[in-house]
C-alpha cells in the first residue's frame, strides 16, 4: 500500500504543530481544574477535620487529586484531539509509519518515575510524621504521638455484631457508647472476640482491623467537637451491614463528667467483667459472647 | 528439540497402533456419562465421609459434616473426569496400548462441543461460552445486590441471602476473569498466531476447560446450601465458622486454580516451543506476549492459593487449627497466603486485557505498535512487581507496620510499567488513520475506563488515604473499573473482532454500536458515583447504609439495570446472528496483517497445511515495503530469506 501523508513537513514539525495545541489546551484545563480542586472543593472534602488524622487524610486526598487532574487531562485532551484529527477520511489509507521515538519515550519514563517516586515520598512522610495517620499499627506501634504523657486509652472490643468500649483509666469499665474529649491524644486498642472486624470511626479518620487475640493500636488527636459514626469495615458475617453505632466528641469537662458518672453507675457490672487486658480469649461454650483473660 | 513439524503429525495422528476406531463408544466418554458417574461419585463420597466422620464431636455438635461434603465433591470430580474419558489415555498406556487423539475436523457437530475435545479451536469456543455463562450469571447476582441497595435498610433479601449473593457474585467473577482471555482467545488464537498446528499439550488443554464446569456448578450449589458469608476473600476465622457452603467456595475455587495451572503450563510450553521458523520473540504478537507473562504469573501465584484453600479445608474438615488462634494458628496466615495469590491475580486479570487492546489497536489505527519493546517490558514489569505488593491489602490489618512504606513504594512503582501501556497506546494512535469500527470503540474505551481505575489505584496505595477508603465502595469502584472497565471491555471488543474467525460470521456494526454506547455510558454511570459513595463513608458488602447516601445509591442501581439491559441486548443480538441470521464474513474483514487471519475463514482443521515461515512483524501497517507476514507455503529457499 502506498503511503500518502496527509500533511507535509518533517515529522518533527508536524509533531510540534499538534503538540503545542495539545499541551496548550491541557495546561489551561489542568490549571483551572486544579485551582478549583485546591481552593473550592478541597476544604469540603471528607472526612472533615474533626481530628488530626482526619485532617491529614483530607489533605492527602486533596494533594493526590491535584496531582491526578493533569494526568487525567493529558489522556483526555490527547484522546479527543487524536480522535478528531487522525480519523480515517474514507480513503482507507494507512497511518504514518513510525515504531518509536527515543525522545518522547525517555520523557515519558522520566516523568512517570519522578511523579511516582515523589508520591511515595509524600505518602511516607504523611504516614510517619502524624503518628501512623490513624491506621492500626498492630500490638507494638512504631510511630507514636510526640506527647505521649496524656493519652486517653480506649479499648475497642468488636464481636459479632457490635462494638463495645473499655476504659482502663476509668476502672476498666465497659460502655456501649463512645464519648471522647476534644483536644486530646487518643490511643485506640482494637481487638476482637471472634472473627476479623474493622473499627472505622469515619469522621475521626481512624481505621484498624479488630483481630481475635491481637491488639491493634491506632492514634489520633481530637480537635473539634461533634458526632461521628463507627462502622465495621471488614466483612464479619450476616449482620456486618448492621454493625455500626455513633459517638460524640465533647468538651473535656463534659467528657470527664460522663466518664466518672458511667464509672460509678457501672461499678457493679465492672466487677463481673474479666480483668482489663489488651486481648481476651473468647468462650465458645457460652452463648452471648462472654470472654475471659487469656 | 523433539518437535516434529512435518505435515503428517498434526493433532489427530499422534497415535501409532489402533486409530480412533479402536475406542469403543462406551469408553469414549461424553457429558452424559460424566454427569451420571459424577452424581454416583458424589453419593459414594458423601456416604463414605459420613462413615468416617459421623462420630466426630464437632460433627455431632454442629450437625454439619465437612468431611463428607468434601469427599463427595472430590469423588464427584474424579468420576466426572472418568466419565468424560479423561483417563482413557493413561489407562490405555498402562495396558501397553494407545488411545490416540481423535481426528480433527473442519466442522464439528454441536454434540462435540460438549465432549472432551483436544482440538484447540473447540476448546477456545467451549471456554468462550462457559466464561460468558459465568459472567452473565454473576452479573445477574450483581443486579440482586443493586436491588437490595435501592433502600438504606434491608427490604428484598434478608441479611443472610444478601451476603450470600455478594460472595457468590465476587467469587464467580474472580474465577471467570482469570480465564476469560486466556481460555477462549489464548487457546484459539495462540497456535494460529505463532504458526502452530496445535497447543503443546492438547489433553492438558481439555482438562483445563473441563475443570471450569464442575467449578461453576459447585460454586452455584453454595446458594442452596446456606451459602458462604466470607465473600470472595474468605477471611478466617469467619470462613472456618461458616456451614458447608464455605466448602463449596473453597472446593470450586481450588478446581478453578487447577484449571489455571493446567492452562498456563500449556500456554508457556506452547509459546516457547511451538513457534514457527522466523517467529522471533520480536515478531511475537502482543497477545502471545501477554499470554506468556500471564501464564508465568499464574504458575507462580496459583499454587499459593491452592495451598491456602487446602489449609482452610483441613481446618474446617479435620479440625486442624492453622488459620485461627487458640491452638497455634493465625488469621494472618490466610490473609498473607490469599493476597500473595490475590494481588498477582488482579494483575493477571489486567495483563491479558491490555495485551488484547494493544493487539487490536494497530489494526484500526493503521500503524505499527508504538514502542513494541516498551509494551513487552511493561507487561513483564507489571507481572514481576505484582509479587511484591500484596500487603497493601493489609495496611490496617494490625501486621507489623515497618513494611508499610516499602509496600506503598512498590505499589506506586507498578504504575510505571502500567504507564508504559498508555505510552504505547497513545503512541500507536498518533497520526494514525483511525477506523471506528465496534472493536476499536471498545479498545478506546478500555483506555478511558482504566484511567479511572489506575488513578484511583494511586489513592489506594497511599497509606493515609487508604485509611479513609480501604474496605469502602471506593475500592469496590476502583477494581470494577480496572477489571470490568478494562478487561471485560477488551473481551467484548475481542468478541466483535474475532467472531469472523471463530464462527465465520461478522456481527452487525449497527447493533454493535448500540451495544457499545449503552454499555459504555451505563457502566460509567454505574461505577463513577460509587467512588463518591465510598468516599462519603459507605463500607463494602453492607445491606444498610446512611440515609443521606440513598439518592446516589438509587442512581447507581438504576444505571446498573441499564447496564444489565445493554448486556441482555448483546446476548440477544449475538445469539440471533450466530444461530439465525448468520451474516457471513468476508476473508480478513479488518484488513489485519496477523498470521491468524492469513489462514482464511473458516480456519482449516490443521490451521496450516505446512508450518509457515514468518517473514515480518504482524504490525507493519503503513510500511510501503512490507510483504505479507508469513509464507504459508514455504519452499526450502524461502527459509533463509526473511526480511
Tab-separated table of C-alpha atoms in Angstrom, chain A residues 109-238:
chain	number	residue	atom	x	y	z
A	109	UNK	CA	9.826	7.201	31.555
A	110	UNK	CA	11.421	10.100	33.408
A	111	UNK	CA	8.160	11.916	34.074
A	112	UNK	CA	6.320	8.866	35.412
A	113	UNK	CA	9.285	7.857	37.563
A	114	UNK	CA	9.571	11.310	39.107
A	115	UNK	CA	5.827	11.514	39.728
A	116	UNK	CA	5.654	8.060	41.301
A	117	UNK	CA	8.716	8.456	43.497
A	118	UNK	CA	7.611	11.837	44.773
A	119	UNK	CA	4.182	10.404	45.583
A	120	UNK	CA	5.778	7.557	47.516
A	121	UNK	CA	7.959	10.038	49.396
A	122	UNK	CA	4.982	12.240	50.180
A	123	UNK	CA	2.933	9.251	51.338
A	124	UNK	CA	5.695	8.017	53.600
A	125	UNK	CA	6.115	11.449	55.190
A	126	UNK	CA	2.380	11.713	55.761
A	127	UNK	CA	2.324	8.246	57.314
A	128	UNK	CA	5.280	8.547	59.654
A	129	UNK	CA	5.087	12.111	60.908
A	130	UNK	CA	1.444	12.187	62.066
A	131	UNK	CA	1.930	9.038	64.171
A	132	UNK	CA	0.693	6.443	61.739
A	133	UNK	CA	-2.064	8.588	60.192
A	134	UNK	CA	-4.820	6.938	62.210
A	135	UNK	CA	-4.072	3.484	60.836
A	136	UNK	CA	-3.888	0.394	63.030
A	137	UNK	CA	-0.238	-0.350	63.753
A	138	UNK	CA	-0.538	-3.703	65.464
A	139	UNK	CA	0.448	-4.555	69.048
A	140	UNK	CA	3.781	-2.712	69.028
A	141	UNK	CA	3.341	0.595	67.217
A	142	UNK	CA	6.420	2.311	65.872
A	143	UNK	CA	5.003	5.732	65.048
A	144	UNK	CA	3.715	7.299	68.245
A	145	UNK	CA	2.498	10.768	69.161
A	146	UNK	CA	5.258	13.077	70.400
A	147	UNK	CA	3.494	13.956	73.623
A	148	UNK	CA	2.931	10.508	74.982
A	149	UNK	CA	2.168	11.551	78.570
A	150	UNK	CA	-1.504	12.373	78.412
A	151	UNK	CA	-3.027	9.800	76.196
A	152	UNK	CA	-6.578	8.667	76.709
A	153	UNK	CA	-6.711	4.886	76.376
A	154	UNK	CA	-9.816	3.469	74.736
A	155	UNK	CA	-10.186	-0.217	74.103
A	156	UNK	CA	-12.480	-1.165	71.228
A	157	UNK	CA	-13.880	-4.679	71.543
A	158	UNK	CA	-15.552	-5.940	68.397
A	159	UNK	CA	-17.705	-9.023	68.248
A	160	UNK	CA	-20.436	-10.325	66.012
A	161	UNK	CA	-22.133	-7.824	65.630
A	162	UNK	CA	-21.430	-4.877	67.903
A	163	UNK	CA	-18.741	-2.672	69.302
A	164	UNK	CA	-18.172	-2.075	72.998
A	165	UNK	CA	-15.528	0.092	74.637
A	166	UNK	CA	-13.425	-0.390	77.761
A	167	UNK	CA	-11.703	2.390	79.630
A	168	UNK	CA	-8.625	1.251	81.617
A	169	UNK	CA	-8.137	4.752	83.046
A	170	UNK	CA	-11.681	4.654	84.447
A	171	UNK	CA	-11.558	1.443	86.416
A	172	UNK	CA	-11.770	-0.800	83.366
A	173	UNK	CA	-15.470	-0.049	82.852
A	174	UNK	CA	-17.156	-1.171	79.658
A	175	UNK	CA	-19.584	1.060	77.769
A	176	UNK	CA	-21.695	0.627	74.674
A	177	UNK	CA	-21.249	4.211	73.527
A	178	UNK	CA	-18.109	6.085	72.629
A	179	UNK	CA	-17.623	9.582	74.045
A	180	UNK	CA	-14.300	11.381	73.584
A	181	UNK	CA	-12.884	14.646	74.901
A	182	UNK	CA	-11.786	17.340	72.490
A	183	UNK	CA	-8.106	18.378	72.074
A	184	UNK	CA	-6.846	15.086	73.462
A	185	UNK	CA	-4.440	12.460	72.202
A	186	UNK	CA	-6.281	9.175	71.996
A	187	UNK	CA	-4.958	5.653	71.735
A	188	UNK	CA	-7.400	3.087	70.407
A	189	UNK	CA	-6.613	-0.517	71.335
A	190	UNK	CA	-8.681	-2.541	68.920
A	191	UNK	CA	-9.355	-6.229	69.408
A	192	UNK	CA	-11.999	-8.799	68.608
A	193	UNK	CA	-13.655	-11.689	70.375
A	194	UNK	CA	-14.480	-13.806	67.332
A	195	UNK	CA	-13.771	-13.064	63.661
A	196	UNK	CA	-11.946	-10.188	61.987
A	197	UNK	CA	-13.820	-6.889	62.172
A	198	UNK	CA	-12.626	-3.398	61.405
A	199	UNK	CA	-13.080	-0.338	63.576
A	200	UNK	CA	-13.738	2.561	61.235
A	201	UNK	CA	-14.524	5.810	63.001
A	202	UNK	CA	-15.208	7.741	59.821
A	203	UNK	CA	-15.067	11.384	60.957
A	204	UNK	CA	-12.185	10.586	63.320
A	205	UNK	CA	-10.035	9.308	60.461
A	206	UNK	CA	-9.236	6.095	62.332
A	207	UNK	CA	-9.273	2.640	60.829
A	208	UNK	CA	-7.916	-0.534	62.372
A	209	UNK	CA	-8.768	-4.197	61.914
A	210	UNK	CA	-10.067	-5.960	65.006
A	211	UNK	CA	-8.371	-9.348	65.097
A	212	UNK	CA	-9.094	-12.010	67.707
A	213	UNK	CA	-6.289	-12.218	70.255
A	214	UNK	CA	-4.368	-9.324	68.705
A	215	UNK	CA	-4.165	-5.773	69.977
A	216	UNK	CA	-4.190	-3.281	67.109
A	217	UNK	CA	-3.187	0.219	68.180
A	218	UNK	CA	-4.147	3.425	66.354
A	219	UNK	CA	-3.587	7.039	67.395
A	220	UNK	CA	-5.378	10.255	66.708
A	221	UNK	CA	-5.914	13.641	68.314
A	222	UNK	CA	-9.345	15.212	68.502
A	223	UNK	CA	-9.596	18.874	67.601
A	224	UNK	CA	-13.304	19.595	67.102
A	225	UNK	CA	-16.473	18.534	68.894
A	226	UNK	CA	-19.234	16.740	67.051
A	227	UNK	CA	-20.920	13.477	66.227
A	228	UNK	CA	-19.214	10.662	64.390
A	229	UNK	CA	-20.158	7.261	63.055
A	230	UNK	CA	-18.394	3.980	63.775
A	231	UNK	CA	-18.796	1.264	61.173
A	232	UNK	CA	-17.444	-2.230	60.831
A	233	UNK	CA	-15.354	-2.198	57.672
A	234	UNK	CA	-14.353	-5.841	57.343
A	235	UNK	CA	-16.879	-8.465	56.318
A	236	UNK	CA	-17.744	-10.276	59.549
A	237	UNK	CA	-20.797	-12.350	58.701
A	238	UNK	CA	-24.509	-11.979	58.166
